[in-house]
């Protein structure tokens, strides 16, 4: 039993503890996920595009030459030129400037509304999934009811009661989007709750909040992050849609949805007014979708280390 | 091992397979040779990851390529005078062999049967496909075969769905399905691992009988040496992709030459519990007292027009005592209620009736807040070390959690205590920041055991703590458990389906059947003279080396 060959397989008999050995940094699931994400070139590209967009959006007031409401009625709608790279609109406003300012609104709506959805959805879903039984049934029926409400009417009502307000728009969209998030998280938590490590936590004596916070929420993060990246584009589309209908952002402020709706009206004469905002929105949606796709694969716990 | 290649159904030469991973390629099968003739049983034995399944699946083209690469080898399959190299056959040719001349039986019959088709439908499918039978012929043939594998009332069961069969019966159906095309080679991959011990004995008998009757070559893949001992003619022991030793069963078991084979054999639990320095005192007062415990599970809800289905009584009027410094074994087959009993005792499941007293204090009436201080004194070790550790928590987090939560230590002084725990369960200090998925099964179970003893409990409930582990690892963990019981003066309820394991570790044993404890006694007394017929049949079914 002392053949060296044997010893090599007894990985389970650990080497005697050496107190001075430096602790090896574990390769966490996150780092594995990051490794896998790096292999997915499209997802990486999506990430780079998104980061670049956010930086540009933040710096917009300092890098633009024109103001977003700065009109040049003499110029009118002009096609792309050296002075106005993406052309101007019918009021002679620089389109590039308006797209950049629009990105601030669109991205902010995307991120803030998604954050609202995330916060409500994760907490609500976790509580429902963990409590189970009647509480779960009651909570999820409420979600079903909200799902059934036509959300356009809901938002129009909000706008009528509280007036037009960008913050309200964020909240309204977030308040609609959390429903799906809650369902996803609840499903996750229900299956996690059966796992032995949650039973182990109970037998240690942990209370429900500690279990939810330490054991359940961290384990739902994978699917949640993925769903989040897929929610952001859908929220941005929603804002575009609302602005398009005249319920969202109002001129002279600008958002991509607004620009697109404007562009549609003048599509025949001044196609660049539709094409460039459309491209900006599409680029963002592509980037986020590729990123979300990549994250889904990277965070899949079933994926091996390769 | 090459005596007579003339009659061999299958002879494999120099088979090497590797898998590509991120860190390069790893060799799963390394220059493997074996052969098998008709009417012979070859057992391929090895622990998980030894390459035993990969070897057999590669012959049937069932290895995904990539990442798998067959680097070298010849697998000559001889059928009716025709020779064919399985590794170099195209998909079409393999498909006509698989499920026809070569058949497979898997570990878990439920996942291999289509739940939406009746078993009859699934049985006759290969006949219609490979043998051009009419449906009527195929049906008669299938019913005949179902009778042969021991399905009673085969005619009626022909139209049953897979979920209507028990695990053992499903495995019989699988066997019938494998045999229906009269294969010459049958590959059984851990066919009895998912089954209870009494059912396992029946399936082994059946396989052996069918092999003899039909003169089939049977390749039996297993991790369990004692199962193999009763069925194999020859044994090949695999480790890390290599066959380290092969020979006649008798010879391998009586005179193992390779050190690894010797180690495997030594790890198989057998015999009585080793005498310990300090024996439990039979006169000591009971630490844990269970009286008339009953746990009932409600089934579903009453529908609008239907009454509520009858509840399942998982634990029915069980009483026992656990004394100081005693390991009490609790054995039973799946569904006997032993796990529910363990969870009811530790209040993970609220029992429906009865009393659980820890050191004189009644637990069943307490709220979870009142239970919290008592939880320190009673802990649990779970079966599956892959599921019982939070994948997002490092070893440090896992072990520190109970200490911090019960205020045994503060954030500042918890690290030395965690390190001491790691020493206790034999984990290297360097691993403190690692995550569960970076450890092997045995090491994970060490972490789980560390968590259980962190609060210095008096009682530990161990629910199948070694069932998910390889046999050599199992022996190490059992040793660790015994050492910890000794060192920390623990009392333990040790739940297991494996009677040999229980015998090596328990002082006293309870036998559970259909929710009730039907027999109890000192381990060796019970083994020597079991009173109940159920206990007798359980003990008789245990495979021996």
mmCIF file of C-alpha atoms in Angstrom, chain B residues 131-259:
data_model
loop_
_atom_site.group_PDB
_atom_site.id
_atom_site.type_symbol
_atom_site.label_atom_id
_atom_site.label_comp_id
_atom_site.label_asym_id
_atom_site.label_seq_id
_atom_site.Cartn_x
_atom_site.Cartn_y
_atom_site.Cartn_z
ATOM 1 C CA UNK B 131 -36.011 -7.348 -37.347
ATOM 2 C CA UNK B 132 -38.966 -6.416 -39.541
ATOM 3 C CA UNK B 133 -41.493 -8.071 -37.281
ATOM 4 C CA UNK B 134 -45.158 -7.295 -37.653
ATOM 5 C CA UNK B 135 -46.704 -5.542 -34.667
ATOM 6 C CA UNK B 136 -48.534 -8.719 -33.638
ATOM 7 C CA UNK B 137 -45.377 -10.855 -33.692
ATOM 8 C CA UNK B 138 -43.456 -8.186 -31.856
ATOM 9 C CA UNK B 139 -46.148 -7.902 -29.227
ATOM 10 C CA UNK B 140 -46.179 -11.606 -28.513
ATOM 11 C CA UNK B 141 -42.425 -11.679 -28.341
ATOM 12 C CA UNK B 142 -42.376 -8.706 -25.950
ATOM 13 C CA UNK B 143 -44.942 -10.230 -23.602
ATOM 14 C CA UNK B 144 -43.011 -13.479 -23.539
ATOM 15 C CA UNK B 145 -39.886 -11.590 -22.615
ATOM 16 C CA UNK B 146 -41.593 -9.527 -19.929
ATOM 17 C CA UNK B 147 -42.663 -12.784 -18.325
ATOM 18 C CA UNK B 148 -39.140 -14.069 -18.585
ATOM 19 C CA UNK B 149 -37.678 -11.076 -16.728
ATOM 20 C CA UNK B 150 -40.207 -11.599 -13.978
ATOM 21 C CA UNK B 151 -42.952 -9.075 -14.685
ATOM 22 C CA UNK B 152 -46.146 -10.575 -13.388
ATOM 23 C CA UNK B 153 -49.292 -10.198 -15.416
ATOM 24 C CA UNK B 154 -47.229 -9.186 -18.438
ATOM 25 C CA UNK B 155 -50.148 -9.042 -20.808
ATOM 26 C CA UNK B 156 -51.814 -6.304 -18.784
ATOM 27 C CA UNK B 157 -48.619 -4.437 -17.927
ATOM 28 C CA UNK B 158 -47.769 -4.209 -21.625
ATOM 29 C CA UNK B 159 -49.855 -1.050 -21.880
ATOM 30 C CA UNK B 160 -48.571 0.531 -18.649
ATOM 31 C CA UNK B 161 -46.444 3.643 -18.597
ATOM 32 C CA UNK B 162 -42.971 3.709 -17.029
ATOM 33 C CA UNK B 163 -44.039 5.666 -13.937
ATOM 34 C CA UNK B 164 -46.451 2.901 -13.025
ATOM 35 C CA UNK B 165 -43.539 0.589 -12.257
ATOM 36 C CA UNK B 166 -41.306 0.568 -9.185
ATOM 37 C CA UNK B 167 -37.558 1.066 -9.590
ATOM 38 C CA UNK B 168 -36.776 -2.627 -9.598
ATOM 39 C CA UNK B 169 -39.577 -3.411 -12.046
ATOM 40 C CA UNK B 170 -38.417 -0.627 -14.349
ATOM 41 C CA UNK B 171 -34.961 -2.117 -14.375
ATOM 42 C CA UNK B 172 -36.535 -5.436 -15.365
ATOM 43 C CA UNK B 173 -38.325 -3.674 -18.202
ATOM 44 C CA UNK B 174 -35.017 -2.140 -19.262
ATOM 45 C CA UNK B 175 -33.446 -5.566 -19.287
ATOM 46 C CA UNK B 176 -36.300 -6.928 -21.363
ATOM 47 C CA UNK B 177 -35.856 -4.045 -23.731
ATOM 48 C CA UNK B 178 -32.150 -4.748 -24.029
ATOM 49 C CA UNK B 179 -32.716 -8.419 -24.682
ATOM 50 C CA UNK B 180 -35.566 -8.191 -27.138
ATOM 51 C CA UNK B 181 -33.360 -8.161 -30.219
ATOM 52 C CA UNK B 182 -31.356 -11.147 -28.934
ATOM 53 C CA UNK B 183 -28.077 -9.243 -28.561
ATOM 54 C CA UNK B 184 -24.781 -11.043 -28.365
ATOM 55 C CA UNK B 185 -23.185 -8.432 -26.177
ATOM 56 C CA UNK B 186 -24.899 -6.756 -23.245
ATOM 57 C CA UNK B 187 -23.290 -3.791 -21.544
ATOM 58 C CA UNK B 188 -24.717 -2.994 -18.116
ATOM 59 C CA UNK B 189 -23.571 0.302 -16.637
ATOM 60 C CA UNK B 190 -24.129 0.236 -12.868
ATOM 61 C CA UNK B 191 -27.486 -1.479 -13.379
ATOM 62 C CA UNK B 192 -28.174 -1.981 -9.674
ATOM 63 C CA UNK B 193 -26.648 1.124 -8.131
ATOM 64 C CA UNK B 194 -29.945 2.972 -7.855
ATOM 65 C CA UNK B 195 -31.755 -0.003 -6.358
ATOM 66 C CA UNK B 196 -32.407 -1.210 -2.841
ATOM 67 C CA UNK B 197 -30.336 -4.094 -1.614
ATOM 68 C CA UNK B 198 -33.067 -6.742 -1.804
ATOM 69 C CA UNK B 199 -34.044 -5.644 -5.321
ATOM 70 C CA UNK B 200 -30.398 -5.512 -6.289
ATOM 71 C CA UNK B 201 -29.967 -9.151 -5.358
ATOM 72 C CA UNK B 202 -32.960 -10.085 -7.523
ATOM 73 C CA UNK B 203 -31.708 -8.141 -10.535
ATOM 74 C CA UNK B 204 -28.252 -9.654 -10.240
ATOM 75 C CA UNK B 205 -29.773 -13.133 -10.167
ATOM 76 C CA UNK B 206 -31.879 -12.299 -13.182
ATOM 77 C CA UNK B 207 -28.953 -10.979 -15.206
ATOM 78 C CA UNK B 208 -26.885 -14.025 -14.366
ATOM 79 C CA UNK B 209 -29.684 -16.393 -15.307
ATOM 80 C CA UNK B 210 -30.422 -14.649 -18.602
ATOM 81 C CA UNK B 211 -26.762 -14.552 -19.517
ATOM 82 C CA UNK B 212 -26.465 -18.308 -19.042
ATOM 83 C CA UNK B 213 -29.696 -19.134 -20.846
ATOM 84 C CA UNK B 214 -28.928 -17.005 -23.846
ATOM 85 C CA UNK B 215 -25.191 -17.376 -23.921
ATOM 86 C CA UNK B 216 -24.649 -13.620 -23.958
ATOM 87 C CA UNK B 217 -21.414 -11.804 -23.336
ATOM 88 C CA UNK B 218 -22.059 -9.440 -20.417
ATOM 89 C CA UNK B 219 -19.916 -6.454 -19.593
ATOM 90 C CA UNK B 220 -20.815 -5.292 -16.119
ATOM 91 C CA UNK B 221 -19.607 -1.844 -15.166
ATOM 92 C CA UNK B 222 -19.652 -1.125 -11.454
ATOM 93 C CA UNK B 223 -17.973 0.736 -8.656
ATOM 94 C CA UNK B 224 -19.100 -1.858 -6.160
ATOM 95 C CA UNK B 225 -16.703 -4.737 -5.637
ATOM 96 C CA UNK B 226 -19.066 -6.814 -3.570
ATOM 97 C CA UNK B 227 -21.714 -6.707 -6.290
ATOM 98 C CA UNK B 228 -19.166 -7.739 -8.878
ATOM 99 C CA UNK B 229 -17.953 -10.640 -6.778
ATOM 100 C CA UNK B 230 -21.235 -12.450 -7.083
ATOM 101 C CA UNK B 231 -21.743 -12.082 -10.816
ATOM 102 C CA UNK B 232 -18.461 -11.773 -12.712
ATOM 103 C CA UNK B 233 -16.307 -14.488 -14.242
ATOM 104 C CA UNK B 234 -13.454 -12.107 -14.809
ATOM 105 C CA UNK B 235 -12.727 -8.679 -13.384
ATOM 106 C CA UNK B 236 -10.771 -5.750 -14.788
ATOM 107 C CA UNK B 237 -9.874 -3.058 -12.268
ATOM 108 C CA UNK B 238 -9.562 0.409 -13.735
ATOM 109 C CA UNK B 239 -7.944 3.458 -12.267
ATOM 110 C CA UNK B 240 -7.191 6.792 -13.936
ATOM 111 C CA UNK B 241 -7.945 5.400 -17.382
ATOM 112 C CA UNK B 242 -5.770 2.302 -17.084
ATOM 113 C CA UNK B 243 -6.624 -1.301 -16.368
ATOM 114 C CA UNK B 244 -4.316 -1.894 -13.441
ATOM 115 C CA UNK B 245 -5.217 -5.503 -12.925
ATOM 116 C CA UNK B 246 -7.330 -8.080 -14.687
ATOM 117 C CA UNK B 247 -7.999 -11.721 -14.083
ATOM 118 C CA UNK B 248 -10.391 -14.350 -12.871
ATOM 119 C CA UNK B 249 -12.747 -13.103 -10.174
ATOM 120 C CA UNK B 250 -11.500 -15.615 -7.616
ATOM 121 C CA UNK B 251 -7.924 -14.656 -8.213
ATOM 122 C CA UNK B 252 -8.548 -10.896 -8.044
ATOM 123 C CA UNK B 253 -10.432 -11.172 -4.799
ATOM 124 C CA UNK B 254 -8.247 -13.779 -3.112
ATOM 125 C CA UNK B 255 -4.814 -12.730 -4.330
ATOM 126 C CA UNK B 256 -4.915 -9.166 -5.585
ATOM 127 C CA UNK B 257 -1.516 -8.302 -6.983
ATOM 128 C CA UNK B 258 -1.785 -4.613 -7.650
ATOM 129 C CA UNK B 259 -1.615 -2.269 -4.678
#
